[in-house]
XYZ file of N, CA and C in Angstrom:
579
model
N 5.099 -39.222 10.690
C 5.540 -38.613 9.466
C 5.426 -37.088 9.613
N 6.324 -36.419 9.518
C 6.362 -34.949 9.578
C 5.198 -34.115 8.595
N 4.736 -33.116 9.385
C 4.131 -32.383 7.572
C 5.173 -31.339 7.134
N 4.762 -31.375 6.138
C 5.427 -30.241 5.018
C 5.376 -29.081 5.119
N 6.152 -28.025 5.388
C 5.639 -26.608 5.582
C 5.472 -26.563 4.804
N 4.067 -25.381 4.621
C 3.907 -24.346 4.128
C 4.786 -23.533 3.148
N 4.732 -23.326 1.974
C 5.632 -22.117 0.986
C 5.051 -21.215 0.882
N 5.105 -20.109 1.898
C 3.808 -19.022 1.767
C 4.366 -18.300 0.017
N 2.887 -17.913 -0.213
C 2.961 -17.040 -1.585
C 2.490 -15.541 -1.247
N 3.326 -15.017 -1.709
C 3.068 -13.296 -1.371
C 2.411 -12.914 -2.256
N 1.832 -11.669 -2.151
C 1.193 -11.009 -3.651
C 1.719 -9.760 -3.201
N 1.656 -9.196 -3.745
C 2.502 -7.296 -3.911
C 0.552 -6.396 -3.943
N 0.548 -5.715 -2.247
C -0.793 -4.667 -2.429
C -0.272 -3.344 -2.677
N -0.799 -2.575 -3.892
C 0.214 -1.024 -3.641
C -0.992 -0.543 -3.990
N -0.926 0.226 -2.425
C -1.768 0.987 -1.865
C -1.731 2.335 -2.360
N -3.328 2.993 -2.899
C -2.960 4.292 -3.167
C -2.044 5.045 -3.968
N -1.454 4.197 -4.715
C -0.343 5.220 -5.164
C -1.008 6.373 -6.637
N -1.669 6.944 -6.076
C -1.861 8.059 -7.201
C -1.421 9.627 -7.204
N -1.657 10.001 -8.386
C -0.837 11.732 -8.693
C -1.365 12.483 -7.530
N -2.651 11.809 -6.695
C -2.687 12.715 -5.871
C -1.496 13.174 -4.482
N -0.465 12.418 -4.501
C 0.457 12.154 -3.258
C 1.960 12.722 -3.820
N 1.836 13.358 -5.369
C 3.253 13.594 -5.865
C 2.874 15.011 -5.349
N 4.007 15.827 -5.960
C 4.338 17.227 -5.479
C 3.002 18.312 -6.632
N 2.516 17.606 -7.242
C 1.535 18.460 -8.038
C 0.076 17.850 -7.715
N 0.147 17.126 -6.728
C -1.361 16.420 -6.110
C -1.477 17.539 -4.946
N -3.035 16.886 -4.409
C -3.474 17.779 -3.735
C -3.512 17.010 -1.962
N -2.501 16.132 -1.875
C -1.888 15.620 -0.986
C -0.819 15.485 -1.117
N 0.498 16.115 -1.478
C 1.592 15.892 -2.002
C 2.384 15.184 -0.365
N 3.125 14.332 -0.424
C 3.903 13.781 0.316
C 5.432 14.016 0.475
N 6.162 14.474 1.514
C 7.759 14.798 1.037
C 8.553 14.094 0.746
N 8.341 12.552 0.526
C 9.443 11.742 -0.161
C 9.147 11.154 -1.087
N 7.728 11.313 -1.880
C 7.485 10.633 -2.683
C 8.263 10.444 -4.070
N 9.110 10.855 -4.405
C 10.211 10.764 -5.456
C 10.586 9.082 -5.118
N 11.555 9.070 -3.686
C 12.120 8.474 -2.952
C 10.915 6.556 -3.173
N 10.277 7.242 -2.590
C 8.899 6.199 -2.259
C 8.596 5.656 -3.409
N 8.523 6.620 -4.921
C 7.595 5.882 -5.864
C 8.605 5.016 -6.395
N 9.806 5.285 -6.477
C 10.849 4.513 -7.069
C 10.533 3.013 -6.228
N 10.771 3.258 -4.810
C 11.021 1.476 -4.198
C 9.821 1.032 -4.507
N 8.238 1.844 -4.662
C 7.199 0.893 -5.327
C 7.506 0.340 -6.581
N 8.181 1.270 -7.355
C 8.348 0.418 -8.968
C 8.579 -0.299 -8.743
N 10.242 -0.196 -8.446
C 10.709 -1.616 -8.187
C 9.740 -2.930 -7.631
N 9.551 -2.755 -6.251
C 8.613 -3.820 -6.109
C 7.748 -4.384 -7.123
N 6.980 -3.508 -7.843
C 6.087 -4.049 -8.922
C 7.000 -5.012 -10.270
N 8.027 -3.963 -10.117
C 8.908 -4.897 -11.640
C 9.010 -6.602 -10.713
N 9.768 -6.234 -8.975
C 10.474 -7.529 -8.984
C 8.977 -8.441 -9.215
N 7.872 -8.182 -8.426
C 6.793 -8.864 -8.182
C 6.256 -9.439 -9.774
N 6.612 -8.418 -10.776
C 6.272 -9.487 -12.461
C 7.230 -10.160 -12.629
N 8.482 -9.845 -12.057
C 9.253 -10.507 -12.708
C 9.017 -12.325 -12.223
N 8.589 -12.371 -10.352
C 8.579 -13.401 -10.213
C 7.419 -14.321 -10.399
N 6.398 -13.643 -10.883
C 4.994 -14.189 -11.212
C 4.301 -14.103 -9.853
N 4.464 -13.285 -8.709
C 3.176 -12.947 -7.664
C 2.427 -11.997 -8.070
N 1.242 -12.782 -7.723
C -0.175 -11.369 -8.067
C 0.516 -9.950 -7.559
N -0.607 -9.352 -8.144
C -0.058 -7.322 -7.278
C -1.573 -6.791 -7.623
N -2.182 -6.308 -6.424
C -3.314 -5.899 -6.474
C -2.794 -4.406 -5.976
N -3.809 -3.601 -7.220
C -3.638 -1.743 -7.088
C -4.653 -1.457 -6.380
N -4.674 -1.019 -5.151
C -5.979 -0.355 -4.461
C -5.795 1.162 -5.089
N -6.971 1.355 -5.465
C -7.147 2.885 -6.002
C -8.444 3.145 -5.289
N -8.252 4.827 -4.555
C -9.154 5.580 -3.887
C -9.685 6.628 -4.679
N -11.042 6.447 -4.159
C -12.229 7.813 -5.070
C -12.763 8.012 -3.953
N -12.657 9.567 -3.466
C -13.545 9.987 -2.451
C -14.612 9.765 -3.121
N -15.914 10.319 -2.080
C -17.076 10.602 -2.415
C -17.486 11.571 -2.851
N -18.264 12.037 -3.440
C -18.591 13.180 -3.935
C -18.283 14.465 -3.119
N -19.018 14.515 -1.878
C -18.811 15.829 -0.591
C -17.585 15.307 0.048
N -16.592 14.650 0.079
C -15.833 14.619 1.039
C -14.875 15.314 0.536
N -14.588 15.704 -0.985
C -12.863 16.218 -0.942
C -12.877 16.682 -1.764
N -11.738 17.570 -2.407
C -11.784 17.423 -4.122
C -10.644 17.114 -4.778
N -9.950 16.475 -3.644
C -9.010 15.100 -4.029
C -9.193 13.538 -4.612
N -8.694 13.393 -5.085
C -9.581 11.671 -5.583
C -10.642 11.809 -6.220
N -11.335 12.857 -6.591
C -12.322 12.480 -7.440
C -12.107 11.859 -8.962
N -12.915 10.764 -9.087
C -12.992 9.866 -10.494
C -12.873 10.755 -11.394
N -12.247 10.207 -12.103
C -12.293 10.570 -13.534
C -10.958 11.818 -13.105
N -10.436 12.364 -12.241
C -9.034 13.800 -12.170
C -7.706 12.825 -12.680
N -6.693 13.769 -12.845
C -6.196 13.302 -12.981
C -5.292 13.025 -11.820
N -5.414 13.665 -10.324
C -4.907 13.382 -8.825
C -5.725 12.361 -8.574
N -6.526 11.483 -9.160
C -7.144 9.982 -8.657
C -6.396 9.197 -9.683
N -5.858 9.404 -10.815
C -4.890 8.445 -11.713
C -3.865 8.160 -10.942
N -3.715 6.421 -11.151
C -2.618 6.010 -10.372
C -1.026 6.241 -11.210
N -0.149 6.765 -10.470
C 0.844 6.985 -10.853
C 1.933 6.757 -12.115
N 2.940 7.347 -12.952
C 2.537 6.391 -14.173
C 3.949 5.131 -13.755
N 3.383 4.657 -14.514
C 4.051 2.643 -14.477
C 3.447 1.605 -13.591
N 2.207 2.531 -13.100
C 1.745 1.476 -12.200
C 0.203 0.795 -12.807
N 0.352 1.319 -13.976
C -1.017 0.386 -14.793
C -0.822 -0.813 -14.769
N -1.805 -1.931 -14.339
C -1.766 -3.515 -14.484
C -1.620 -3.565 -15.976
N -0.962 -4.553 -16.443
C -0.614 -5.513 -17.433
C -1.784 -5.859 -18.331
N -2.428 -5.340 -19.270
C -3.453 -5.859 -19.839
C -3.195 -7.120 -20.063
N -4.603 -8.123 -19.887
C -4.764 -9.554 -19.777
C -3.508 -10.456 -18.862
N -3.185 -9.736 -17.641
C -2.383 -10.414 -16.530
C -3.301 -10.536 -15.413
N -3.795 -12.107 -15.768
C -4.525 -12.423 -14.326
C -4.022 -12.242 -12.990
N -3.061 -11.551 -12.798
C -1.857 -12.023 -11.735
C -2.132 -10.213 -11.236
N -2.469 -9.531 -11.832
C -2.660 -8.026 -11.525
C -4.147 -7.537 -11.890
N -4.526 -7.118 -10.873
C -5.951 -6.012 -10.998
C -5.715 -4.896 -10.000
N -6.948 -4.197 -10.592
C -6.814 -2.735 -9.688
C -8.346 -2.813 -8.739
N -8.203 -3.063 -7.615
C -9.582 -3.033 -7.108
C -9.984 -1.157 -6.465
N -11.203 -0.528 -7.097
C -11.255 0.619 -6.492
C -12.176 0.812 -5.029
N -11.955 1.803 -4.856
C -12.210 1.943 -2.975
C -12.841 3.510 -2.330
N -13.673 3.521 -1.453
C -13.927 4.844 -1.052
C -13.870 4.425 0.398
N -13.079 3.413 1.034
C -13.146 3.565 2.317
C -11.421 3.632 2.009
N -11.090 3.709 3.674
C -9.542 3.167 3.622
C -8.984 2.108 3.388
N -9.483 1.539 4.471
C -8.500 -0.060 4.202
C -9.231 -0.516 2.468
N -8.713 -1.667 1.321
C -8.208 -2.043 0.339
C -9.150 -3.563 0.323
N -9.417 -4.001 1.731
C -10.210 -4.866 2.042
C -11.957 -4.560 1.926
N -12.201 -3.363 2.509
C -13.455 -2.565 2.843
C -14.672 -3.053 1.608
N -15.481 -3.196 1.391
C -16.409 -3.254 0.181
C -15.426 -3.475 -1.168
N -14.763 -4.547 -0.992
C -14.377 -4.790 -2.804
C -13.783 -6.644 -2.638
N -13.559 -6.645 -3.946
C -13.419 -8.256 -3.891
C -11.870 -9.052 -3.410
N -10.959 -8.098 -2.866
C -9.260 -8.521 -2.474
C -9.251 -9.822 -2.013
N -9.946 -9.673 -1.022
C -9.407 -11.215 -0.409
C -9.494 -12.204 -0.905
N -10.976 -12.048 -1.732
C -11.099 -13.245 -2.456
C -10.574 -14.108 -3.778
N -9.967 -12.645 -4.282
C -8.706 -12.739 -5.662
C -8.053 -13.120 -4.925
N -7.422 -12.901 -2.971
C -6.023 -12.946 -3.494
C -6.270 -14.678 -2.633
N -7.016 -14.895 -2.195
C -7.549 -16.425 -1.802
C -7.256 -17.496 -2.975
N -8.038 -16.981 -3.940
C -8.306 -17.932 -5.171
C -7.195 -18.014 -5.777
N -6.153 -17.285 -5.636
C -4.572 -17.261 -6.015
C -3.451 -18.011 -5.017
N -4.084 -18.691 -3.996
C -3.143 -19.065 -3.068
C -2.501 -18.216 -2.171
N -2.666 -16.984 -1.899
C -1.921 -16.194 -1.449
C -1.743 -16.174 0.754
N -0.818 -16.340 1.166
C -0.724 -16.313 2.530
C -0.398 -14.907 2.997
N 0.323 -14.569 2.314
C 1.216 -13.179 2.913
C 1.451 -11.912 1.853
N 1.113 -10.932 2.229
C 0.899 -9.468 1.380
C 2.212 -8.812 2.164
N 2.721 -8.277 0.924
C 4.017 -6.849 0.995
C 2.873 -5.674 0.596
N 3.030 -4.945 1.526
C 2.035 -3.852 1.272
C 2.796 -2.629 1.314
N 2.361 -1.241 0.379
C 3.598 -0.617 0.133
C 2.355 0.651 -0.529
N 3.011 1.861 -0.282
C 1.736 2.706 -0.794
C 1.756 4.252 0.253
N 0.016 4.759 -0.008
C 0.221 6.090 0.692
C -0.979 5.799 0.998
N -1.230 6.929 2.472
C -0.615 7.119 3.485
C -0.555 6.270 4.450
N 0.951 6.289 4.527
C 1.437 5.122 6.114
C 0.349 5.180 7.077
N -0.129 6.059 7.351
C -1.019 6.218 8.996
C -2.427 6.069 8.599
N -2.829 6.550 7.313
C -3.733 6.042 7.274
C -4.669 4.982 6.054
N -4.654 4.644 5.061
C -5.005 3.703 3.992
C -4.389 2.408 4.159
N -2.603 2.609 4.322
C -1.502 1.468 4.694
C -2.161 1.071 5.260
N -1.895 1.559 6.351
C -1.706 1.078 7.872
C -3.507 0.151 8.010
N -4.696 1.080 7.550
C -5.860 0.431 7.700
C -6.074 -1.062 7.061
N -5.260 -0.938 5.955
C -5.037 -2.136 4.758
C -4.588 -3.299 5.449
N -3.378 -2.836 6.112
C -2.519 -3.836 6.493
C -3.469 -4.404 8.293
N -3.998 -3.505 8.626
C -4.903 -4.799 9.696
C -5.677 -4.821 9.096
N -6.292 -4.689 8.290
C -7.662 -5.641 7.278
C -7.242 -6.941 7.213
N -5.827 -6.909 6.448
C -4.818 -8.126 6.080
C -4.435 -9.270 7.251
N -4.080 -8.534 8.651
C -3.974 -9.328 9.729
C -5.068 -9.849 10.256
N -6.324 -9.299 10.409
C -7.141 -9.837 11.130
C -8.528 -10.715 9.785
N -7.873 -10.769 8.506
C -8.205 -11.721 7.665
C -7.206 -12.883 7.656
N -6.084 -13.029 8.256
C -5.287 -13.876 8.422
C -4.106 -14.146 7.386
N -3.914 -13.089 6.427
C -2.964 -13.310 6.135
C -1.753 -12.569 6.732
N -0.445 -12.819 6.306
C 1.030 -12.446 6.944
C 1.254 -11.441 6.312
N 1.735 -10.280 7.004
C 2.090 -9.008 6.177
C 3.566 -8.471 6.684
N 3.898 -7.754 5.730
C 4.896 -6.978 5.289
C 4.742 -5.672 5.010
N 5.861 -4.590 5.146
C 5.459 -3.503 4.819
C 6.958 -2.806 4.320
N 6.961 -2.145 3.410
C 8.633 -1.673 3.179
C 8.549 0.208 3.816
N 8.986 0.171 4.388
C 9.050 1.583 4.874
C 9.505 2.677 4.518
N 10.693 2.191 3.493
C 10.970 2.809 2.459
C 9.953 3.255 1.196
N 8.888 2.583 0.821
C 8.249 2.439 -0.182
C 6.470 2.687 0.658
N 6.629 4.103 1.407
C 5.416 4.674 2.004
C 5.964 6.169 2.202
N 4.575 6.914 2.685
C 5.276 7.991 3.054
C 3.832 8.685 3.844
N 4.237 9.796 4.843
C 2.954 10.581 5.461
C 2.906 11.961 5.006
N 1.895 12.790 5.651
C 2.042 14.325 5.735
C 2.470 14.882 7.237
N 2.561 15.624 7.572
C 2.763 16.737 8.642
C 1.401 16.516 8.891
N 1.064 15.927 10.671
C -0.087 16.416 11.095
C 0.151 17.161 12.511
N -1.338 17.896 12.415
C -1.493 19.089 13.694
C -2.765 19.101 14.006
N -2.780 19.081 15.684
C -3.706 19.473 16.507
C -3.382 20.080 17.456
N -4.929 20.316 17.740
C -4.155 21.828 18.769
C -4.307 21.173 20.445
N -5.028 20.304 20.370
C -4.456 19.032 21.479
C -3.608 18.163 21.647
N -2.908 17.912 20.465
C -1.814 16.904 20.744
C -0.545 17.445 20.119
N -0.682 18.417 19.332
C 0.609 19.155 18.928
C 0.816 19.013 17.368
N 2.165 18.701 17.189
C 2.493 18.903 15.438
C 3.371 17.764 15.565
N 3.643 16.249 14.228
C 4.575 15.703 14.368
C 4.518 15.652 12.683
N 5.888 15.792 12.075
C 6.839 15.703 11.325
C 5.716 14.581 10.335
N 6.207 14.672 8.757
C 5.399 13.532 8.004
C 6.653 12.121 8.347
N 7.407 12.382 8.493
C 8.331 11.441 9.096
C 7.909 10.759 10.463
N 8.061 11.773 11.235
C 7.372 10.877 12.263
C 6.126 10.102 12.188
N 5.315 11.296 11.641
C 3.590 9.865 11.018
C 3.843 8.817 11.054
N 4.834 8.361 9.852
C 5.372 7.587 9.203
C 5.814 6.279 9.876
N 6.799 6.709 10.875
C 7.293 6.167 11.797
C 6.604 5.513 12.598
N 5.739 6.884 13.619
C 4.775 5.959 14.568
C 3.313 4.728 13.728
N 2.993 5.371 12.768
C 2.479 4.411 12.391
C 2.705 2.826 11.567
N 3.778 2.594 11.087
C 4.583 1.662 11.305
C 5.239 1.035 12.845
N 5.484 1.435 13.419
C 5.623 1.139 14.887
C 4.552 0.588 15.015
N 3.486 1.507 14.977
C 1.940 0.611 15.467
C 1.718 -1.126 14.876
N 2.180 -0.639 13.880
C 1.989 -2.004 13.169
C 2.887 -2.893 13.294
N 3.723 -2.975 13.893
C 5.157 -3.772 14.217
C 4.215 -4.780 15.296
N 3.970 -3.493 15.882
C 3.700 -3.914 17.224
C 2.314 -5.660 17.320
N 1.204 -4.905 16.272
C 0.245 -6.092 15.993
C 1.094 -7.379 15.248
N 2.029 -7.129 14.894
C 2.630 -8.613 13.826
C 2.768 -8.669 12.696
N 2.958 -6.924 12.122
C 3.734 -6.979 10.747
C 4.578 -6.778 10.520
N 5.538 -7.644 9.887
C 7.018 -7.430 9.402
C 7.466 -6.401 8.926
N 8.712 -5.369 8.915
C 8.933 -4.675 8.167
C 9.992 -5.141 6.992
N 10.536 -4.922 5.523
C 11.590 -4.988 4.941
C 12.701 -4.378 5.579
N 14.164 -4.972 5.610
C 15.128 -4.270 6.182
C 15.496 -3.330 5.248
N 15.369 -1.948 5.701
C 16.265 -0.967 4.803
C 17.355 -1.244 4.084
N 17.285 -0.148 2.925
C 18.223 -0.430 2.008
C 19.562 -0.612 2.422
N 19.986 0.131 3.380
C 21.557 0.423 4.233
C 21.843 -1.586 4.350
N 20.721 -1.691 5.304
C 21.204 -2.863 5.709
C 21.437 -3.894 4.744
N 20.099 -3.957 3.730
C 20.397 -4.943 2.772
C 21.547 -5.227 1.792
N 21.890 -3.784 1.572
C 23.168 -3.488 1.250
C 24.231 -4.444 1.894
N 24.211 -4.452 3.441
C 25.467 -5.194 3.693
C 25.070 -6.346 4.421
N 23.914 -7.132 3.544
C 23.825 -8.567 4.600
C 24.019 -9.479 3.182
């Protein structure tokens, strides 16, 4: 007798998305216009179809920044991205490491929800994403990432040089291709499939 696959259930993780990453934060990102839109969306389609959506929200520590600190308004998550009062299906878990997994309760919400596979979507690609999303792989669930719906900064060293917030972007998604996360096909394409 055959078994039955599996119907994996996704949940929607949106990573980071706070005022600190718009053009008046103190990490501003260059596409975030671009970026916050394909997160909405995701969040509308994700209520619309009844999958959980867990908000990772970051608070530095006291000495590390004076970005993210609690209570600013560059640690408020972006607006439309408040969970649903009394929607078991949405919480905001908060965080002072990177990855979304690190010291808080995710896996186990998104366990107790059935969940196999996370669309993960948020700031920064290279580093919170990207940490999130192998938290996610090497906890065993299936991930996704829309590439459209992330974004980096311009980094520089004086050993390895200067690459583009685009490129960030890029190579660190690449990285993650590479371990076994899916990307969404761009809009171009979806457009014509």
């Amino acid at each position: 007798m055959p078994l039955e696959a599996e119907i994996p259930v996704q949940a929607l993780l949106v990573v980071d998305v706070q005022n600190e990453f718009s053009a008046g934060g103190l990490r501003p990102v260059p596409n975030h216009g671009e970026a916050l839109r394909r997160i909405l969306a995701h969040v509308e389609h994700a209520r619309h179809d009844g999958r959980p959506i867990a908000f990772a929200q970051h608070f530095n520590k006291p000495h590390e920044s004076r970005a993210f600190v609690p209570g600013s308004w560059g640690a408020e998550l972006s607006p439309g991205l408040e969970p649903r009062t009394n929607a078991a299906l949405e919480r905001v878990f908060e965080k002072d490491m990177f990855g979304a997994f690190t010291a808080t309760e995710l896996e186990s919400w998104l366990r107790q929800r059935g969940v196999t596979e996370v669309l993960i979507v948020g700031f920064y690609a290279h580093m919170c994403l990207s940490t999130s999303a192998r938290e996610a792989l090497v906890r065993g669930f299936d991930v996704v990432v829309d590439p459209e719906a992330t974004a980096a900064r311009d980094l520089e060293d004086a050993v390895l040089g200067r690459q583009s917030a685009d490129d960030v972007r890029r190579s660190a998604l690449l990285h993650l291709t590479n371990m076994g996360v899916r990307l969404v096909a761009p809009a171009a394409e979806r457009a014509h499939a």
